Amino acid sequence: MASPDADRIRRRASVISRHLSRWVPPAATRTLNVSACVQYSPPESSEKLGFDVGEMRRVMDGHDVEARDWAYRIMEESPLFWSPRRRPEGRVFMIPDYNQPMEHQREMTMRRIMYLKERGMYDGWLTGGRETEMRRFALLESAGLFDHSLSVKTGVHFFLWGLAIRYLGTKYHHDKWLKDSENLSVKGCFAMTELGHGSNVRGIETIATYDSSAGEFIINTPCESAQKYWIGGAACKPHYNLCSAAYTRKNQGVHAFAARIRDDDGNVCPNIRIADCGHKIGLNGVDNGRIWFDNLRVPRQNLLNSVCDVLPDGQYVSVIEDPDQRFAAFLAPLTFGRTSIIASAVYSSKVALSIAIRYALTRRAFSIEPNGPEVPLLDYPTHQRRLLPLVAKTNFISFFQVCYELCGRLHKADVCGEDPEMNKAIHIYSSAFKASMTWHNMRTLQECREACGGQGLKTENRVGVHKGEFDVQSTFEGDNNILMQQVSKALLAEYITAQRRRKPFKGLGLEHMNDPSPVIPANLTSSVVRSIQFQTDMLRLRERDLLGRLAKEISDHQARGKERSMLSSCYQVSEELGRAFSDLAVLQTLVEAEMAATDGPVKEVLGLLRTTYALIIIEEDASFLRYGFLTPGGATVVRKEVGALCGELRPHALSIVTSFGIPPSLLSPLAFDWVEANSWPAVDIP
């Protein structure tokens, strides 16, 4: 009797035999079709520029286009900026070597800064007049396209240290430090953040007392949580530190003192301790440091006193009586740094999108028809949906001119705080835009990294490594979530004031609140949702409704005796309101730019970008459905229209990223002949 195992073996052998007997070998004449090797073809060979990219660039950059191009040229002329890898096609890229140790990256950052100084980039940055304001921003943005560390290190010295001296200081401070700071014979940093306090500046623990017998302030770090932390540029080079400390006499609040922390030879001064913050996930070209003050004595004259002063006998005087307005005046000059972050985030997104779009126009995958050619990635609707709405949202054009113009008014005023309304507007716009732009940049970098596939992981292709380099923007110069709450708090104050005084809204773009609430059509069509009227009404309706909801929630908390936690308890509506304010402000500037453009192809593309921007905002924000601003049927119409707009933007994709004005040397190998860049000859070249 056969065993069960033997029976199973015979059955399996029989099945295999029957299977093989049915197999018919292919005809001898049939051959395997071998595809030709992938060949790179530049996108310019198949894509036509549909409009004047120079005209579009002038609209987007907004100012100082020639100065930007000059900055690109002088960087290209120096090997300090060249990528360590040579290319077989002879192309030179300007890419920092992120593989070098932290100390080497810091040294290279400083060498580049000194080179740019010798070429005259920083001339007039601290001593020039009104005409240098916008040029300074443009040049910093251009340097930041090369390396975020270069931008931050430069910004700390000129925007935080230098401009604080200029606007918070008076003639004594200007004569003593401005010229030497401009030519970098004096190097400075700005110490506000502490281990225990970041966004809550009022809570900093570093203290300053006044010794009237010596005419000196005594600055002290009373506990470990009071150590100054993440101070950009503090670890290695600066001679001076602008220290923020709480003046203890009658609790007068936070003030700024210029304190010497190193001598001319670079040695740390007595009563000062400095430590390195160490290696970071990015931005390792900046020497972030920690500082302790051990009863450091600072001359009375080193108090920056444009807003307030301490007389020799210790008497405290100020041109601003209200302590809140005085505190706002103290923070106002810091907006220069925050505004530079906004622009840096926008240009980082432009670099990433330029690389990802160019790659998507030349990288092919799969064919639609049998034996047909493979299709460029950007011809797939899914890829368009990933990248083109981000292109539209990155075309913020020069809307951060709002911040620039406010900063210009600050320059013209010369004395911080003489216009509290101006200080408030500066703070609100810069806070809202800083949060929304830096969040947008991180999302863009991630999407572009994924859209570039494995190539996006390579450091030399820039997109992936920029995620680590720019991540810090979400928290420095103010945590984004806190900034959005501050925006909502300011809008709420305007709302309550207008209601109590029964006066119309004025300022911060709230004038639309004086008009009747917009009425959204019940049946939405393609032509309706593409109209400026619909888009503006939707974003205004959202801001109006959220502001009213926040006021009601706050009122309800007050009625329940929960005033201390009322704003934080309403955090969801508060953050939604902050985003609504920012989105509406951007849309209004997009509309203004479109209306100002001459009829023609540029204006038509601006209209497509504006419509895509507005509809993607409406589609992505759940509050439009949550609070009934949009019906489910209307949401379906908007979603369908976004897909159609992506298809209409597709022919203009190369033209749009070209109009960003970024020179080829500041992109990456992936944006050009990526086959040649990864070829064997490229490996052999040292």
XYZ file of C-alpha atoms in Angstrom:
686
model
C 0.000 0.000 0.000
C 1.472 3.320 -1.071
C 2.153 5.900 1.612
C 0.236 9.248 1.677
C 3.498 11.113 0.873
C 4.048 9.003 -2.239
C 0.484 9.705 -3.414
C 0.987 13.451 -3.002
C 4.228 13.300 -4.982
C 2.574 11.432 -7.862
C -0.363 13.888 -7.959
C 1.968 16.918 -8.050
C 4.089 15.316 -10.782
C 0.951 14.672 -12.848
C -0.207 18.306 -12.511
C 3.192 19.657 -13.545
C 3.309 17.256 -16.513
C -0.101 18.387 -17.798
C 0.921 22.048 -17.364
C 4.126 21.602 -19.340
C 2.378 19.684 -22.098
C 0.191 22.725 -22.834
C 3.152 25.148 -23.154
C 3.875 26.241 -26.723
C 7.302 27.800 -27.335
C 7.321 31.174 -29.132
C 7.760 31.239 -32.854
C 11.347 31.350 -33.973
C 10.702 34.585 -35.798
C 9.529 36.417 -32.626
C 12.254 38.526 -30.998
C 12.484 40.533 -27.794
C 11.969 44.273 -28.362
C 14.801 46.093 -26.641
C 14.111 49.765 -25.913
C 16.687 52.318 -26.883
C 18.708 53.802 -24.049
C 17.216 56.831 -22.340
C 18.548 60.027 -23.858
C 18.351 63.405 -22.169
C 16.727 66.178 -24.130
C 16.593 69.654 -22.565
C 13.062 70.887 -21.900
C 13.729 73.976 -24.013
C 13.879 71.704 -27.098
C 10.214 70.739 -26.775
C 8.676 73.457 -24.597
C 7.953 76.921 -25.927
C 8.115 80.006 -23.740
C 4.573 81.301 -23.889
C 5.230 84.770 -22.532
C 7.986 87.281 -21.831
C 9.806 85.676 -18.882
C 11.746 88.886 -18.260
C 8.518 90.836 -17.820
C 7.113 88.171 -15.517
C 10.302 88.181 -13.461
C 10.077 91.928 -12.966
C 6.561 91.421 -11.617
C 7.623 88.576 -9.319
C 10.873 89.969 -7.962
C 9.333 93.390 -7.708
C 12.547 95.352 -7.370
C 16.314 95.465 -7.955
C 16.480 92.799 -10.664
C 19.825 94.147 -11.900
C 21.291 94.075 -8.383
C 20.249 90.444 -8.001
C 21.930 89.478 -11.269
C 25.075 91.324 -10.201
C 25.125 89.323 -6.953
C 24.781 86.052 -8.878
C 27.681 87.022 -11.135
C 30.125 87.910 -8.389
C 29.375 84.632 -6.618
C 29.890 82.682 -9.854
C 33.280 84.349 -10.297
C 34.729 82.925 -7.078
C 35.749 79.262 -6.479
C 34.548 79.787 -2.899
C 31.038 79.134 -4.199
C 31.710 76.318 -6.674
C 30.601 72.749 -6.123
C 33.588 70.470 -5.337
C 32.506 68.146 -8.192
C 33.394 69.075 -11.746
C 30.960 68.116 -14.491
C 31.852 66.287 -17.719
C 29.846 68.825 -19.739
C 31.845 71.649 -18.122
C 28.895 73.191 -16.263
C 29.726 74.774 -12.901
C 27.217 74.626 -10.062
C 27.270 76.723 -6.928
C 26.440 74.207 -4.205
C 27.880 74.212 -0.656
C 29.726 71.062 0.337
C 27.423 69.822 3.092
C 29.578 66.703 3.526
C 32.343 68.701 5.202
C 32.664 68.838 9.022
C 30.773 71.534 10.897
C 33.942 73.559 11.570
C 34.805 73.616 7.864
C 31.296 74.731 6.891
C 31.488 77.585 9.395
C 34.872 78.695 8.110
C 33.666 78.650 4.516
C 30.611 80.733 5.437
C 32.834 83.385 6.984
C 35.228 83.381 4.028
C 32.320 83.899 1.632
C 30.979 86.771 3.710
C 34.375 88.483 3.654
C 34.652 87.933 -0.112
C 31.243 89.549 -0.684
C 32.286 92.430 1.554
C 35.391 92.996 -0.577
C 33.229 93.010 -3.704
C 31.052 95.749 -2.195
C 27.865 93.798 -1.542
C 27.318 95.295 1.918
C 28.095 98.908 1.051
C 25.453 101.179 2.580
C 23.610 98.379 4.378
C 23.876 100.191 7.724
C 24.926 103.708 6.771
C 23.012 104.251 3.532
C 19.784 106.127 3.027
C 16.301 105.131 1.969
C 17.507 104.180 -1.498
C 19.507 101.241 -0.110
C 16.616 99.613 1.771
C 15.148 97.480 -1.011
C 18.539 96.740 -2.579
C 19.723 95.316 0.748
C 16.803 92.893 0.817
C 17.408 91.859 -2.812
C 21.099 91.146 -2.256
C 20.449 89.121 0.889
C 17.840 87.077 -0.979
C 20.357 86.424 -3.774
C 23.027 85.213 -1.370
C 20.456 83.025 0.355
C 19.770 81.177 -2.909
C 23.290 79.791 -2.633
C 23.282 78.814 1.024
C 20.903 79.366 3.907
C 23.833 79.529 6.346
C 25.292 82.426 4.367
C 21.968 84.244 4.482
C 21.386 83.644 8.200
C 24.922 84.541 9.273
C 24.744 87.736 7.211
C 21.247 88.523 8.456
C 22.175 88.097 12.120
C 25.042 90.554 11.826
C 23.397 93.196 9.633
C 19.667 92.848 10.323
C 19.601 91.883 14.003
C 22.746 93.450 15.412
C 23.311 96.260 12.907
C 19.762 97.451 12.317
C 18.918 97.173 16.006
C 21.824 99.545 16.671
C 20.477 101.820 13.964
C 16.839 101.906 15.026
C 16.965 101.249 18.761
C 20.134 103.274 19.246
C 20.908 106.988 18.964
C 23.787 109.068 17.607
C 26.274 107.800 20.200
C 25.656 104.203 19.146
C 25.561 105.061 15.438
C 28.933 106.820 15.575
C 30.478 104.057 17.665
C 29.347 100.962 15.787
C 27.503 101.424 12.482
C 30.418 102.041 10.100
C 32.661 99.449 11.736
C 29.819 96.940 11.669
C 29.153 97.629 7.992
C 32.764 96.914 7.044
C 32.848 93.921 9.439
C 35.735 95.193 11.541
C 33.194 94.833 14.364
C 31.084 91.687 14.334
C 27.889 91.427 16.324
C 25.116 89.041 17.272
C 21.738 89.296 18.970
C 20.910 87.488 22.218
C 17.234 87.267 23.024
C 16.236 83.580 23.137
C 16.966 81.721 26.368
C 16.941 78.074 27.309
C 13.720 78.599 29.248
C 12.055 81.250 27.072
C 11.734 81.657 23.316
C 8.508 83.106 21.939
C 7.583 84.529 25.343
C 10.050 87.405 25.227
C 8.442 89.156 28.186
C 9.357 86.172 30.337
C 13.126 86.191 29.776
C 15.087 85.762 32.989
C 18.344 87.594 32.249
C 18.346 90.641 34.501
C 19.946 94.079 34.395
C 20.426 96.293 37.432
C 21.887 99.790 37.521
C 24.793 100.952 39.675
C 24.442 104.735 39.804
C 27.766 105.157 41.638
C 29.661 103.601 38.714
C 27.297 104.608 35.915
C 27.066 100.985 34.789
C 24.475 98.302 34.245
C 25.137 94.874 35.711
C 23.856 92.038 33.537
C 23.463 88.641 35.127
C 22.310 85.138 34.233
C 20.593 84.145 37.493
C 19.896 80.490 36.631
C 20.622 77.888 33.961
C 17.297 78.438 32.214
C 18.325 82.085 31.683
C 21.358 81.232 29.547
C 21.107 82.769 26.093
C 20.542 79.945 23.612
C 20.733 79.445 19.837
C 22.480 82.801 19.445
C 23.459 82.904 15.782
C 27.134 83.682 15.277
C 27.934 83.704 19.001
C 30.070 80.585 19.259
C 33.120 81.741 17.318
C 33.454 85.277 16.007
C 31.448 88.233 17.388
C 33.013 91.027 19.408
C 29.672 92.389 20.606
C 26.372 90.958 21.629
C 23.101 92.841 21.766
C 21.723 91.415 24.977
C 18.031 91.504 25.821
C 17.549 91.714 29.570
C 14.773 92.656 31.966
C 15.585 95.949 33.679
C 14.669 95.311 37.287
C 14.092 98.898 38.453
C 10.304 99.083 38.907
C 9.994 96.137 36.500
C 10.418 98.293 33.428
C 10.553 95.282 31.110
C 12.915 94.060 28.410
C 15.651 96.376 27.136
C 18.609 96.025 24.780
C 22.246 96.480 25.864
C 25.355 96.367 23.683
C 27.753 94.108 25.597
C 31.354 93.332 24.700
C 31.850 89.543 24.720
C 35.244 89.159 22.955
C 38.344 91.318 22.651
C 39.991 92.287 19.374
C 41.987 89.037 19.367
C 38.866 86.904 19.688
C 39.348 86.001 23.356
C 36.197 85.711 25.474
C 35.932 88.660 27.865
C 35.871 88.311 31.662
C 32.496 87.624 33.267
C 31.326 85.963 30.060
C 30.967 82.243 29.378
C 30.265 80.959 25.859
C 29.549 77.406 24.715
C 28.784 75.914 21.316
C 25.281 74.592 20.582
C 26.898 71.830 18.535
C 25.950 69.998 15.353
C 22.437 70.519 13.957
C 20.213 68.827 11.372
C 21.034 71.743 9.063
C 22.451 75.252 9.012
C 25.844 74.040 10.223
C 27.572 76.966 8.555
C 26.213 79.137 11.400
C 27.993 78.956 14.767
C 25.041 78.997 17.166
C 26.151 79.539 20.739
C 25.065 79.789 24.362
C 26.012 82.717 26.606
C 26.094 83.199 30.392
C 26.598 86.646 31.951
C 28.296 86.615 35.351
C 27.585 90.116 36.694
C 28.908 91.676 33.511
C 29.313 95.444 33.822
C 28.180 97.497 30.840
C 28.545 101.308 30.522
C 25.266 103.193 30.927
C 25.670 104.594 27.414
C 25.434 101.068 25.976
C 21.716 100.929 26.669
C 20.034 101.447 23.292
C 17.937 104.454 24.164
C 15.905 105.706 21.208
C 12.714 104.778 23.077
C 13.777 104.952 26.713
C 16.793 105.847 28.816
C 18.260 105.691 32.303
C 19.756 108.965 33.475
C 23.040 109.021 35.437
C 21.181 109.196 38.732
C 19.113 106.120 37.816
C 15.922 107.922 36.818
C 14.007 106.048 34.096
C 12.581 108.124 31.219
C 10.726 107.153 28.054
C 9.020 108.842 25.122
C 6.368 106.096 25.312
C 4.447 105.884 28.557
C 2.417 102.783 27.752
C 4.577 99.715 28.583
C 2.870 97.568 25.920
C 3.544 100.114 23.206
C 7.109 100.485 24.476
C 7.595 96.728 24.249
C 6.173 96.736 20.713
C 8.579 99.507 19.738
C 11.448 97.439 21.104
C 10.438 94.488 18.910
C 9.625 96.492 15.759
C 13.149 96.582 14.262
C 13.315 92.793 14.528
C 10.804 92.727 11.694
C 13.679 93.257 9.277
C 14.961 89.796 10.195
C 11.508 88.243 10.047
C 10.852 89.786 6.632
C 14.103 88.343 5.297
C 12.914 84.907 6.477
C 9.699 85.342 4.483
C 11.601 86.085 1.291
C 14.113 83.309 1.976
C 11.304 80.758 2.294
C 9.709 81.893 -0.976
C 12.992 81.692 -2.894
C 13.800 78.288 -1.380
C 10.484 77.043 -2.775
C 11.347 78.575 -6.150
C 14.659 76.696 -6.279
C 13.016 73.380 -5.380
C 10.191 73.831 -7.884
C 12.573 74.907 -10.658
C 14.553 71.687 -10.173
C 11.509 69.427 -9.821
C 9.661 70.942 -12.809
C 12.674 70.772 -15.127
C 13.269 67.156 -14.099
C 9.592 66.284 -14.591
C 9.727 67.689 -18.131
C 12.636 65.430 -19.108
C 12.191 62.266 -17.015
C 9.825 59.798 -18.655
C 7.956 56.807 -17.258
C 5.621 54.260 -18.867
C 3.883 54.533 -22.215
C 0.207 55.049 -22.864
C 0.083 53.015 -26.081
C 1.739 49.639 -26.793
C 5.302 50.200 -28.009
C 4.712 53.934 -27.718
C 7.188 56.402 -26.221
C 7.344 56.871 -22.478
C 5.508 59.901 -21.161
C 7.160 62.865 -19.375
C 6.253 62.915 -15.710
C 4.672 66.341 -15.914
C 2.216 65.125 -18.557
C 0.572 62.902 -15.961
C -2.340 64.682 -14.216
C -1.212 63.251 -10.876
C 2.202 64.897 -11.215
C 0.648 68.159 -12.321
C -1.616 68.054 -9.260
C 1.411 67.562 -7.014
C 3.556 70.414 -8.314
C 1.577 73.059 -10.184
C -0.632 74.218 -7.266
C 2.616 74.688 -5.330
C 3.955 76.771 -8.216
C 0.846 78.948 -7.997
C 1.156 79.316 -4.219
C 4.864 80.142 -4.545
C 4.097 82.958 -6.954
C 3.451 85.266 -4.048
C 5.012 87.778 -6.369
C 6.266 90.697 -4.350
C 3.450 90.617 -1.830
C 5.990 90.721 0.968
C 6.543 94.224 -0.385
C 3.882 94.990 2.244
C 6.461 94.217 4.899
C 9.224 95.942 2.963
C 7.235 99.143 2.619
C 6.386 99.107 6.315
C 10.053 98.619 7.097
C 10.790 101.563 4.835
C 8.392 103.700 6.849
C 10.222 102.575 9.983
C 13.482 103.755 8.406
C 11.914 107.097 7.530
C 10.578 107.570 11.065
C 14.074 107.041 12.537
C 12.637 106.892 16.050
C 10.940 103.585 16.828
C 7.585 103.880 18.433
C 6.465 107.304 17.247
C 3.685 105.550 15.335
C 2.166 102.670 17.376
C -0.232 101.801 14.548
C 2.696 101.339 12.194
C 4.479 99.109 14.700
C 1.338 97.001 15.047
C 0.913 96.613 11.292
C 4.570 95.651 10.877
C 4.260 92.982 13.545
C 0.962 91.537 12.292
C 1.851 91.291 8.605
C 5.338 89.942 9.221
C 4.059 87.399 11.751
C 1.309 86.108 9.474
C 3.463 85.913 6.372
C 6.423 84.392 8.189
C 4.282 81.537 9.500
C 2.412 80.845 6.265
C 5.447 81.129 3.989
C 7.759 78.920 6.041
C 5.064 76.267 6.433
C 4.494 76.411 2.688
C 8.212 76.082 2.008
C 8.547 72.913 4.078
C 5.564 71.362 2.319
C 7.002 72.334 -1.069
C 10.418 70.885 -0.288
C 8.876 67.584 0.794
C 6.668 67.308 -2.290
C 9.524 68.222 -4.623
C 11.808 65.715 -2.900
C 9.279 62.952 -3.520
C 8.573 64.142 -7.075
C 12.280 63.782 -7.846
C 12.302 60.184 -6.631
C 15.617 58.802 -5.427
C 17.497 61.664 -7.060
C 15.861 63.994 -4.566
C 17.834 62.300 -1.799
C 21.205 63.309 -3.223
C 22.763 66.275 -1.468
C 24.071 67.739 -4.711
C 20.515 67.968 -6.030
C 19.698 70.391 -3.183
C 15.997 69.662 -2.675
C 16.339 66.986 0.011
C 19.105 68.668 1.965
C 17.171 71.928 2.003
C 14.552 70.282 4.202
C 17.093 70.183 7.010
C 18.534 73.574 6.150
C 15.196 75.420 6.212
C 13.301 73.461 8.870
C 14.479 75.914 11.527
C 12.462 78.707 9.920
C 9.286 77.273 11.440
C 10.468 78.162 14.931
C 13.147 80.836 14.876
C 12.120 84.497 14.954
C 8.926 83.200 16.565
C 7.204 79.805 16.638
C 4.705 79.758 13.778
C 1.770 78.615 15.892
C 2.426 81.367 18.427
C 2.739 83.950 15.662
C -0.628 82.965 14.235
C -2.193 83.354 17.673
C -0.661 86.821 17.947
C -2.186 87.727 14.582
C -5.603 86.540 15.726
C -5.256 88.379 19.017
C -4.548 91.645 17.180
C -7.470 91.135 14.791
C -9.725 90.365 17.736
C -8.669 93.608 19.438
C -9.579 95.531 16.266
C -12.951 93.773 16.158
C -13.792 94.502 19.788
C -12.712 98.133 19.470
C -14.861 98.663 16.372
C -17.862 97.036 18.029
C -17.580 98.986 21.284
C -16.957 102.351 19.677
C -19.388 101.711 16.837
C -16.792 102.930 14.391
C -15.867 101.455 11.008
C -12.885 99.128 10.650
C -9.736 100.797 9.441
C -6.410 99.112 8.746
C -5.026 95.559 8.533
C -7.195 94.952 5.477
C -10.354 94.726 7.594
C -12.212 97.480 5.766
C -14.330 94.854 3.980
C -15.972 94.209 7.388
C -17.742 97.547 6.984
C -19.689 96.167 4.006
C -22.553 93.654 4.044
C -21.525 90.025 4.277
C -20.829 88.519 0.838
C -23.462 86.210 -0.623
C -22.091 83.146 -2.375
C -24.143 81.867 -5.361
C -25.985 78.634 -4.642
C -25.064 77.025 -7.961
C -21.376 77.334 -8.716
C -20.052 77.042 -12.251
C -16.605 77.131 -13.776
C -16.945 80.783 -14.783
C -18.171 81.760 -11.314
C -15.377 80.104 -9.323
C -12.776 81.555 -11.682
C -13.965 85.102 -11.083
C -12.089 87.516 -8.849
C -15.384 88.415 -7.194
C -16.094 84.859 -6.042
C -12.551 84.233 -4.851
C -12.364 87.509 -2.930
C -15.833 87.031 -1.446
C -15.005 83.512 -0.260
C -11.792 84.542 1.487
C -13.397 87.639 2.981
C -16.389 85.611 4.183
C -14.053 83.160 5.883
C -12.076 85.901 7.649
C -15.274 87.729 8.702
C -16.929 84.571 10.024
C -13.851 83.269 11.865
C -13.288 86.644 13.500
C -16.886 86.672 14.714
C -16.603 83.073 15.926
C -13.414 83.823 17.835
C -15.020 86.847 19.496
C -18.011 84.747 20.540
C -15.863 81.907 21.898
C -13.787 84.400 23.883
C -16.952 86.008 25.227
C -18.293 82.609 26.274
C -15.038 81.833 28.106
C -15.182 85.160 29.892
C -18.769 84.476 30.965
C -17.599 81.199 32.500
C -14.770 82.942 34.337
C -11.999 81.393 32.241
C -10.300 84.560 31.048
C -6.750 83.353 31.772
C -6.928 80.508 29.263
C -9.480 81.869 26.829
C -7.216 82.448 23.775
C -5.342 79.163 24.114
C -8.659 77.360 24.573
C -9.803 78.770 21.228
C -6.589 77.755 19.493
C -8.270 76.041 16.535
C -10.344 79.027 15.450
C -7.439 81.306 16.337
C -5.015 79.550 13.998
C -7.620 79.301 11.250
C -8.166 83.057 11.511
C -4.434 83.730 11.249
C -4.227 81.666 8.063
C -7.349 83.341 6.695
C -5.790 86.783 7.234
C -2.585 85.765 5.451
C -4.366 84.066 2.535
C -6.624 87.050 1.912
C -3.732 89.508 2.046
C -1.819 87.450 -0.526
C -4.841 87.170 -2.826
C -5.372 90.925 -2.716
C -1.782 91.568 -3.802
C -2.087 88.953 -6.561
C -5.214 90.709 -7.834
C -3.492 94.100 -7.696
C -0.491 92.775 -9.634
C -2.762 91.210 -12.250
C -4.800 94.394 -12.651
C -1.638 96.472 -13.014
C -0.214 94.232 -15.756
C -0.538 95.182 -19.387
C -3.001 93.104 -21.397
C -1.240 90.164 -22.963
C 0.205 86.705 -22.208
C 1.771 87.733 -18.879
C -1.526 89.038 -17.576
C -3.307 85.886 -18.731
C -0.859 83.636 -16.870
C -1.102 85.840 -13.799
C -4.848 85.249 -13.937
C -4.324 81.479 -14.092
C -1.923 81.606 -11.155
C -4.263 83.797 -9.120
C -7.228 81.528 -9.785
C -5.250 78.383 -8.980
C -3.948 79.973 -5.788
C -7.425 80.988 -4.604
C -9.131 77.707 -5.462
C -6.439 75.536 -3.934
C -6.796 77.566 -0.722
C -10.547 76.954 -0.791
C -10.138 73.260 -1.589
C -7.501 72.501 1.045
C -8.949 74.380 4.020
C -11.642 72.293 5.714
C -13.071 75.399 7.398
C -14.885 76.320 4.174
C -16.978 73.158 4.536
C -16.872 72.964 8.331
C -18.534 76.341 8.807
C -20.788 76.195 5.751
C -19.056 78.777 3.553
C -19.135 76.159 0.796
C -21.604 73.344 0.111
C -20.405 69.803 -0.692
C -21.605 70.353 -4.258
C -19.655 73.603 -4.458
C -16.548 71.849 -3.100
C -16.858 69.308 -5.931
C -16.969 72.108 -8.510
C -13.872 73.749 -6.984
C -11.957 70.457 -6.891
C -12.763 69.733 -10.532
C -11.702 73.227 -11.521
C -8.329 72.894 -9.791
C -7.614 69.812 -11.910
C -8.547 71.699 -15.061
C -6.356 74.652 -14.069
C -3.379 72.350 -13.586
C -3.834 71.182 -17.163
C -3.969 74.786 -18.370
C -0.836 75.710 -16.407
C 1.092 72.698 -17.745
C 2.159 74.381 -21.058
C 3.448 77.357 -19.068
C 5.376 75.361 -16.443
C 8.845 75.875 -17.934
C 8.151 79.543 -18.653
C 7.028 80.171 -15.077
C 10.041 78.562 -13.387
C 12.337 80.284 -15.889
C 10.801 83.618 -14.914
C 11.890 82.944 -11.321
C 15.209 84.325 -12.582
C 17.383 81.747 -10.834
C 20.649 81.235 -12.750
C 21.422 77.656 -13.841
C 24.461 77.562 -11.549
C 22.179 77.886 -8.515
C 19.998 74.938 -9.469
C 21.453 71.409 -9.548
C 22.577 68.656 -11.952
C 19.081 67.161 -11.763
C 17.659 70.251 -13.462
C 19.805 69.653 -16.549
C 21.467 66.579 -18.118
C 20.879 64.159 -15.270
C 21.949 61.205 -17.452
C 25.370 62.715 -18.104
C 25.679 63.831 -14.473
C 25.349 60.198 -13.384
C 27.455 58.678 -16.174
C 30.659 56.701 -15.651
C 32.882 59.571 -16.869
C 31.329 61.730 -14.183
C 32.395 59.161 -11.586
C 35.973 59.228 -12.845
C 36.283 62.997 -12.577
C 37.679 63.885 -9.113
